[in-house]
XYZ file of C-alpha atoms in Angstrom:
471
model
C 27.720 0.020 -24.853
C 27.266 4.099 -25.711
C 30.180 6.695 -24.630
C 27.129 8.930 -23.843
C 27.112 10.740 -20.784
C 25.190 8.285 -18.143
C 23.862 8.884 -14.565
C 24.783 7.407 -11.159
C 23.138 4.154 -12.436
C 25.244 3.874 -15.500
C 22.282 4.761 -17.701
C 22.391 7.067 -20.968
C 20.044 8.763 -22.979
C 20.590 6.165 -25.432
C 19.781 3.399 -22.891
C 16.499 5.267 -22.007
C 15.806 5.695 -25.593
C 16.070 2.212 -26.689
C 13.936 0.826 -23.443
C 10.988 3.719 -24.891
C 11.716 2.473 -28.233
C 10.350 -1.398 -27.286
C 7.180 -0.089 -26.229
C 7.002 1.736 -29.347
C 7.659 -1.065 -31.473
C 5.286 -3.200 -29.669
C 2.058 -0.488 -30.003
C 2.996 -0.005 -33.422
C 1.746 -3.484 -34.041
C -0.572 -4.692 -30.964
C -2.573 -1.342 -31.192
C -3.266 -1.855 -34.688
C -4.405 -5.216 -33.711
C -6.445 -4.322 -30.598
C -8.011 -0.746 -32.188
C -8.694 -2.347 -35.886
C -9.347 -5.688 -35.380
C -12.632 -6.512 -34.951
C -13.452 -3.694 -37.545
C -11.834 -5.931 -40.052
C -13.007 -9.216 -38.908
C -16.557 -7.525 -39.128
C -16.893 -5.169 -41.993
C -13.433 -5.997 -43.760
C -13.061 -9.811 -43.477
C -16.370 -10.803 -43.738
C -16.882 -12.179 -40.694
C -20.844 -12.282 -38.313
C -20.417 -9.619 -35.474
C -20.752 -12.963 -33.130
C -18.438 -15.077 -34.294
C -15.974 -11.861 -34.307
C -16.947 -11.599 -30.478
C -16.323 -15.704 -29.902
C -13.027 -15.331 -31.338
C -11.980 -11.987 -29.505
C -13.030 -13.903 -26.311
C -11.300 -17.570 -27.305
C -8.090 -15.498 -28.521
C -7.740 -13.735 -24.629
C -8.458 -16.626 -22.681
C -5.785 -19.076 -24.633
C -3.586 -16.283 -24.648
C -3.988 -15.727 -21.198
C -3.240 -19.549 -20.473
C 0.378 -18.742 -22.128
C 1.306 -15.310 -19.860
C 2.980 -17.640 -16.724
C 5.023 -19.773 -19.529
C 6.530 -16.821 -20.918
C 7.381 -15.286 -17.248
C 9.053 -18.556 -16.687
C 11.127 -18.560 -19.839
C 12.762 -15.125 -18.629
C 13.037 -16.431 -15.355
C 15.107 -20.025 -16.838
C 16.879 -17.351 -19.138
C 20.594 -17.481 -18.877
C 22.413 -15.808 -21.459
C 25.378 -13.058 -21.260
C 22.563 -10.575 -22.318
C 20.693 -10.945 -19.270
C 17.234 -12.437 -18.925
C 14.609 -10.224 -20.666
C 16.573 -8.957 -23.130
C 17.552 -12.159 -25.479
C 13.795 -12.043 -26.247
C 13.796 -8.740 -28.143
C 15.744 -10.141 -30.485
C 14.299 -14.010 -30.813
C 10.410 -12.830 -31.461
C 10.677 -9.533 -33.347
C 10.700 -11.224 -37.050
C 7.975 -14.104 -35.652
C 5.821 -12.039 -33.986
C 5.765 -9.497 -37.090
C 5.079 -12.257 -39.659
C 1.908 -13.520 -37.970
C 1.055 -9.651 -37.678
C 1.336 -9.325 -41.318
C -0.849 -12.822 -41.566
C -3.480 -11.735 -39.547
C -4.696 -8.726 -41.721
C -3.876 -11.027 -44.724
C -6.897 -12.103 -46.542
C -6.847 -15.658 -48.091
C -9.442 -16.788 -50.626
C -11.242 -19.441 -48.076
C -14.695 -19.628 -46.959
C -16.949 -20.713 -44.424
C -15.340 -22.744 -41.475
C -11.828 -22.566 -42.724
C -12.186 -18.454 -43.571
C -13.187 -18.587 -39.838
C -10.246 -20.888 -38.705
C -7.527 -18.837 -40.261
C -8.846 -15.925 -38.692
C -8.878 -17.467 -35.538
C -5.363 -19.435 -35.630
C -3.577 -15.651 -36.818
C -5.405 -13.493 -34.166
C -4.279 -15.905 -31.402
C -1.026 -16.623 -32.621
C -0.009 -13.115 -33.008
C -1.453 -12.547 -29.412
C 0.451 -15.239 -28.092
C 3.814 -13.848 -29.857
C 3.062 -9.927 -28.510
C 2.953 -11.367 -25.141
C 5.940 -12.980 -25.410
C 7.936 -9.718 -26.685
C 5.880 -7.741 -24.382
C 6.853 -9.530 -21.735
C 10.520 -8.649 -21.018
C 9.587 -4.970 -22.187
C 8.141 -5.063 -18.273
C 10.295 -7.915 -17.084
C 13.154 -6.009 -17.794
C 12.518 -3.098 -15.763
C 13.756 -3.589 -11.959
C 16.752 -4.868 -13.566
C 17.441 -1.628 -15.252
C 18.101 0.082 -12.226
C 17.853 -0.742 -8.302
C 16.640 2.511 -7.297
C 12.447 3.078 -7.246
C 12.540 6.530 -8.362
C 14.572 6.145 -11.215
C 12.642 2.655 -12.843
C 9.678 5.374 -12.430
C 11.535 7.876 -14.853
C 12.221 4.965 -16.888
C 8.926 3.809 -17.288
C 7.763 7.252 -17.924
C 10.179 7.341 -21.323
C 8.394 3.396 -22.091
C 5.231 5.413 -21.651
C 5.915 8.374 -24.155
C 7.806 5.443 -26.298
C 4.218 3.691 -26.490
C 2.438 6.723 -27.287
C 4.098 7.635 -30.136
C 3.689 3.509 -31.538
C 0.198 3.955 -30.751
C 0.075 7.208 -32.014
C 1.642 6.535 -35.726
C -1.098 3.515 -35.835
C -3.947 4.668 -34.491
C -3.587 8.235 -36.763
C -2.379 6.899 -39.938
C -3.678 3.703 -40.555
C -7.326 4.085 -42.105
C -5.096 7.192 -44.384
C -2.429 4.487 -45.232
C -5.692 1.992 -46.225
C -7.214 3.734 -48.251
C -3.756 5.314 -50.093
C -1.955 1.657 -50.441
C -5.532 -0.340 -50.773
C -6.630 2.280 -53.856
C -10.182 1.382 -53.183
C -8.929 -2.249 -51.795
C -9.660 -2.653 -48.013
C -8.211 -5.672 -47.844
C -5.202 -5.127 -49.926
C -4.861 -2.079 -47.679
C -4.595 -3.404 -44.399
C -2.338 -5.929 -45.717
C 0.356 -3.698 -47.023
C -0.040 -1.400 -44.158
C 0.654 -3.915 -41.368
C 3.567 -5.047 -43.823
C 5.146 -1.268 -43.551
C 4.178 -1.198 -39.747
C 6.283 -4.664 -39.071
C 9.533 -3.487 -40.756
C 9.985 -0.685 -38.689
C 8.800 -2.562 -35.486
C 11.834 -5.722 -36.301
C 14.320 -2.604 -36.790
C 13.099 -0.950 -33.402
C 13.532 -4.268 -31.194
C 16.932 -4.614 -32.459
C 17.818 -1.465 -31.645
C 16.662 -1.504 -28.155
C 18.566 -5.461 -27.945
C 21.586 -3.678 -28.875
C 21.647 -0.425 -26.518
C 19.687 -1.710 -23.493
C 21.595 -3.812 -20.787
C 20.338 -5.480 -17.536
C 22.273 -5.001 -14.245
C 24.269 -8.253 -13.410
C 23.423 -9.889 -15.976
C 26.219 -12.455 -15.757
C 25.103 -13.482 -12.340
C 21.271 -14.000 -13.073
C 20.666 -17.044 -11.632
C 17.918 -18.799 -13.274
C 14.550 -20.381 -10.987
C 13.125 -23.073 -10.503
C 9.571 -23.279 -11.553
C 8.261 -23.858 -8.185
C 10.181 -20.851 -6.637
C 8.622 -18.662 -9.490
C 5.510 -19.912 -8.340
C 6.299 -19.093 -4.489
C 7.028 -15.475 -5.479
C 2.906 -15.309 -5.581
C 2.293 -16.591 -2.449
C 0.600 -13.626 0.150
C 1.632 -11.265 -2.419
C -1.634 -9.091 -1.894
C 0.070 -5.964 -3.493
C 0.525 -8.047 -7.182
C -3.048 -9.208 -6.521
C -4.110 -5.525 -6.288
C -2.276 -3.965 -9.144
C -3.332 -6.532 -11.196
C -6.863 -6.124 -10.592
C -6.522 -2.684 -11.164
C -4.566 -2.804 -14.500
C -7.410 -5.354 -15.703
C -10.309 -2.701 -15.430
C -7.942 -0.106 -16.690
C -7.471 -2.162 -19.892
C -11.693 -3.224 -19.996
C -11.935 0.151 -19.583
C -9.678 1.406 -22.280
C -10.084 -1.602 -24.493
C -14.062 -1.138 -24.815
C -13.903 2.345 -25.827
C -11.211 2.049 -28.499
C -13.051 -0.752 -30.114
C -16.183 1.098 -29.924
C -14.687 3.741 -31.591
C -14.658 2.871 -35.393
C -17.861 2.128 -34.846
C -19.239 4.944 -33.181
C -17.607 7.333 -35.663
C -18.818 5.268 -38.634
C -22.121 4.433 -37.740
C -23.421 7.155 -34.531
C -21.770 10.448 -35.610
C -21.459 9.229 -39.613
C -17.902 10.669 -40.535
C -15.303 7.728 -40.495
C -12.286 10.404 -40.756
C -13.332 11.262 -36.756
C -11.244 7.883 -36.281
C -8.057 9.381 -36.885
C -8.619 12.503 -35.455
C -9.419 11.191 -32.290
C -6.961 8.907 -32.106
C -4.072 11.319 -32.845
C -5.338 13.511 -29.580
C -4.726 9.837 -27.748
C -1.152 11.384 -28.254
C -2.272 13.975 -25.375
C -1.810 10.591 -23.155
C 1.496 12.003 -22.963
C 0.825 15.104 -21.006
C -0.387 12.511 -17.968
C 2.638 10.369 -18.532
C 4.947 12.929 -18.645
C 3.824 14.367 -15.326
C 4.277 11.351 -13.200
C 7.577 12.265 -12.073
C 6.541 15.502 -10.815
C 3.471 14.141 -9.516
C 5.593 11.364 -7.589
C 7.796 13.630 -5.958
C 4.349 15.067 -3.683
C 1.692 11.879 -4.297
C 2.232 7.979 -3.369
C 1.945 5.672 -6.641
C -1.565 4.769 -5.263
C -3.001 8.430 -5.433
C -1.432 9.129 -8.864
C -3.156 6.020 -10.181
C -6.301 6.595 -8.951
C -6.343 10.151 -10.122
C -5.549 8.920 -13.591
C -8.592 6.767 -13.296
C -10.652 9.763 -12.163
C -9.638 11.848 -14.646
C -10.497 9.349 -17.304
C -13.773 8.644 -16.178
C -14.449 12.296 -16.000
C -13.757 12.473 -19.671
C -15.579 9.287 -20.523
C -18.766 10.827 -18.493
C -18.186 13.832 -20.828
C -18.358 11.547 -23.814
C -21.424 10.237 -23.496
C -23.330 13.838 -22.337
C -21.615 15.520 -25.585
C -24.049 13.742 -27.840
C -23.072 14.586 -31.389
C -21.045 17.917 -31.091
C -18.053 16.942 -32.063
C -16.211 20.127 -30.644
C -17.321 18.810 -27.007
C -16.152 15.384 -27.954
C -12.719 16.297 -28.447
C -12.348 18.109 -25.162
C -14.019 15.390 -23.353
C -11.430 12.752 -25.333
C -8.593 14.785 -24.675
C -9.660 14.910 -20.357
C -9.724 10.946 -20.720
C -6.652 10.204 -22.636
C -4.542 12.778 -19.914
C -6.208 10.384 -17.495
C -5.673 7.125 -18.987
C -1.510 8.178 -19.502
C -1.967 8.179 -15.899
C -3.320 4.863 -15.264
C -1.887 2.960 -17.832
C 1.933 3.839 -16.897
C 1.422 2.889 -13.161
C 1.043 -0.238 -12.902
C 4.105 -0.966 -14.777
C 6.285 1.046 -11.780
C 4.377 -0.576 -8.816
C 4.754 -4.358 -10.707
C 8.889 -3.599 -10.077
C 7.811 -2.756 -6.146
C 5.574 -6.312 -5.981
C 8.667 -7.983 -7.432
C 10.437 -6.480 -4.111
C 7.702 -7.496 -2.197
C 7.224 -11.069 -3.114
C 11.481 -11.058 -1.972
C 10.457 -9.675 1.092
C 7.466 -12.160 2.152
C 8.649 -15.068 0.512
C 12.512 -14.958 -0.125
C 12.228 -15.118 -3.917
C 13.100 -12.426 -6.288
C 11.306 -13.641 -9.648
C 11.244 -10.678 -11.517
C 10.111 -11.825 -14.815
C 7.492 -14.178 -13.561
C 5.731 -11.715 -11.381
C 6.046 -8.772 -13.931
C 5.643 -10.252 -17.013
C 2.796 -12.272 -15.373
C 1.002 -9.477 -13.439
C 1.228 -6.902 -16.922
C -0.094 -9.457 -19.659
C -2.745 -11.409 -17.610
C -4.472 -7.709 -16.538
C -4.132 -6.510 -20.355
C -5.064 -9.701 -21.802
C -8.159 -10.064 -19.784
C -8.877 -6.626 -19.855
C -8.675 -6.175 -23.887
C -10.715 -9.873 -24.192
C -13.774 -8.800 -22.198
C -13.091 -4.876 -23.921
C -13.289 -6.328 -27.467
C -15.856 -8.671 -26.218
C -18.406 -7.094 -24.208
C -18.915 -4.051 -26.830
C -19.594 -6.236 -29.468
C -21.762 -8.759 -28.195
C -24.093 -5.430 -27.150
C -23.980 -4.456 -30.741
C -24.842 -7.784 -31.748
C -27.662 -7.806 -29.192
C -29.465 -4.743 -29.941
C -29.495 -5.011 -33.689
C -25.880 -4.246 -35.641
C -25.353 -5.282 -39.222
C -21.851 -4.325 -40.869
C -22.057 -2.022 -43.815
C -25.704 -0.583 -43.259
C -27.539 2.224 -41.869
C -28.269 1.150 -38.047
C -31.134 1.061 -36.125
C -31.759 3.623 -32.971
C -31.225 0.416 -30.242
C -27.663 -0.201 -32.354
C -26.329 3.440 -31.973
C -27.515 3.544 -28.637
C -25.047 0.339 -27.910
C -22.340 2.258 -29.927
C -22.664 4.772 -27.514
C -22.495 2.915 -24.359
C -19.456 1.063 -25.403
C -18.080 4.568 -26.280
C -18.172 6.671 -23.053
C -20.681 5.339 -20.233
C -19.201 1.379 -19.997
C -15.687 2.549 -19.744
C -16.244 5.267 -17.189
C -17.971 2.599 -14.884
C -15.114 0.609 -15.317
C -12.425 3.261 -14.385
C -13.997 3.960 -11.096
C -13.978 0.296 -10.026
C -10.329 0.114 -11.089
C -9.975 3.598 -8.911
C -11.787 1.742 -5.733
C -9.502 -1.378 -5.977
C -6.656 0.233 -6.098
C -7.332 2.224 -2.454
C -6.219 -1.132 -0.959
C -2.713 -0.490 -2.708
C -1.606 2.331 -0.437
C -1.379 0.237 3.030
C 1.527 -1.559 1.151
C 3.006 1.164 0.008
C 3.700 2.950 2.855
C 5.748 0.071 4.207
C 8.024 0.086 1.105
C 11.185 1.572 2.676
C 10.972 -1.149 5.248
C 10.858 -3.837 2.662
C 13.927 -2.303 1.119
C 15.813 -2.057 3.599
C 15.333 -5.636 4.822
C 16.493 -6.935 1.553
C 19.702 -4.612 1.859
C 20.190 -6.190 5.287
C 19.535 -9.575 3.901
C 21.475 -9.042 0.942
C 24.543 -7.919 3.035
C 24.434 -10.687 4.785
C 24.766 -13.159 1.935
C 27.349 -10.989 0.759
C 29.680 -11.215 4.002
C 28.413 -15.298 4.151
C 29.591 -15.871 0.815
C 32.843 -13.433 0.903
C 34.060 -15.461 4.380
C 33.270 -19.042 2.476
C 35.841 -17.947 -0.416
C 38.395 -16.612 2.221
C 38.287 -20.183 4.030
C 38.357 -22.338 0.465
C 40.797 -20.219 -0.545
C 43.225 -20.365 2.822
C 42.301 -23.896 2.827
C 44.153 -24.563 -0.596
C 46.966 -22.464 0.492
C 47.996 -25.473 3.482
C 46.718 -27.919 1.034
C 50.089 -26.537 -1.682
C 52.128 -26.069 1.426
């Protein structure tokens, strides 16, 4: 471990940066996938928009079904490195390989072409779920303090925003430069470059993070992992709220390239607006300060509200790019807050699950909670705008009809606003559980103290019996 000065929880700046690097590495590749896969499939790979929409939904449904398996795998992991940390090293290279294959264009046609697109996209998505699961699951085991977890989560979100900023800002430029006019080659080489960087960052995180009590962590039976879900209403609320966040965010990001290319008639706007997503970090950085004055529930609702205002403003802006930029920044600040809070809240639902059911399934609850919300939300967020565009007459690489342009505008602005508002309404119900968190933590501390005392008495008894037998 580093000799860097640590805080009371033994966490150094190096540890925190390593944790931030996990999300930076994941987003560098995954945000390339979510931001450009639909456009790649329709305008580069050559699939029809209807086929691309079906593949997007198909991939998300199947990927969501694998989510509990990753959570169970973490809870059953027994390693000197911990439960979550080993998976950074195990999955980094496979995930990178299939990301490269997803953006590679083989000489196939017909059903073989569709099958290749679906298989590579699905496998890359499943592997991302596998490597993103420990990023979330490790958080409750990096520190036992709720406020420290919130700070760690802010580091993670900043790292994730940096990863997103790089891919969102430079991908189309790199595709043009590396491809020299050939978009198929450009996408392949760009993703290969991102993969090399991402793999290195995951191995750095593996070396420089650590889990509390890793050597004493116990493997949970599958039945006990599911038992932690019973009557865990805070978990249900956070997952639903997260799903509507990702639904709104994915709808707007997947619509952006079509909106810029066809509605605004300037594809360069994609890089400019995506670069401005970095302003999410304003919202992320504000969270520790907001947490001193507001409940986590209020902070997340505030994020949703700011994002919704920004999205409605995008719809009103029309083709005025200056107003679009201002509205986009407002939305990004709001989404920076809204995307961060579920991860910290899921750590608290682990405590509630242990309080309610006597089972601490940190890997299962955090992994399934974060991944289900993300997969369901992004899946529908890819499918809905594509189907809307298909229904209203979109044709790739051609001048679009007025109805197709209206579909792009709706998917880019008003639909996300509606999803963010629904998410805010759902989160209102979380507050009644949050206000009892101190009671939950106190009760858990008392239980653990009793267990420790019982274990000590048992060991002392065994030791005395051995002494008597020796005499």
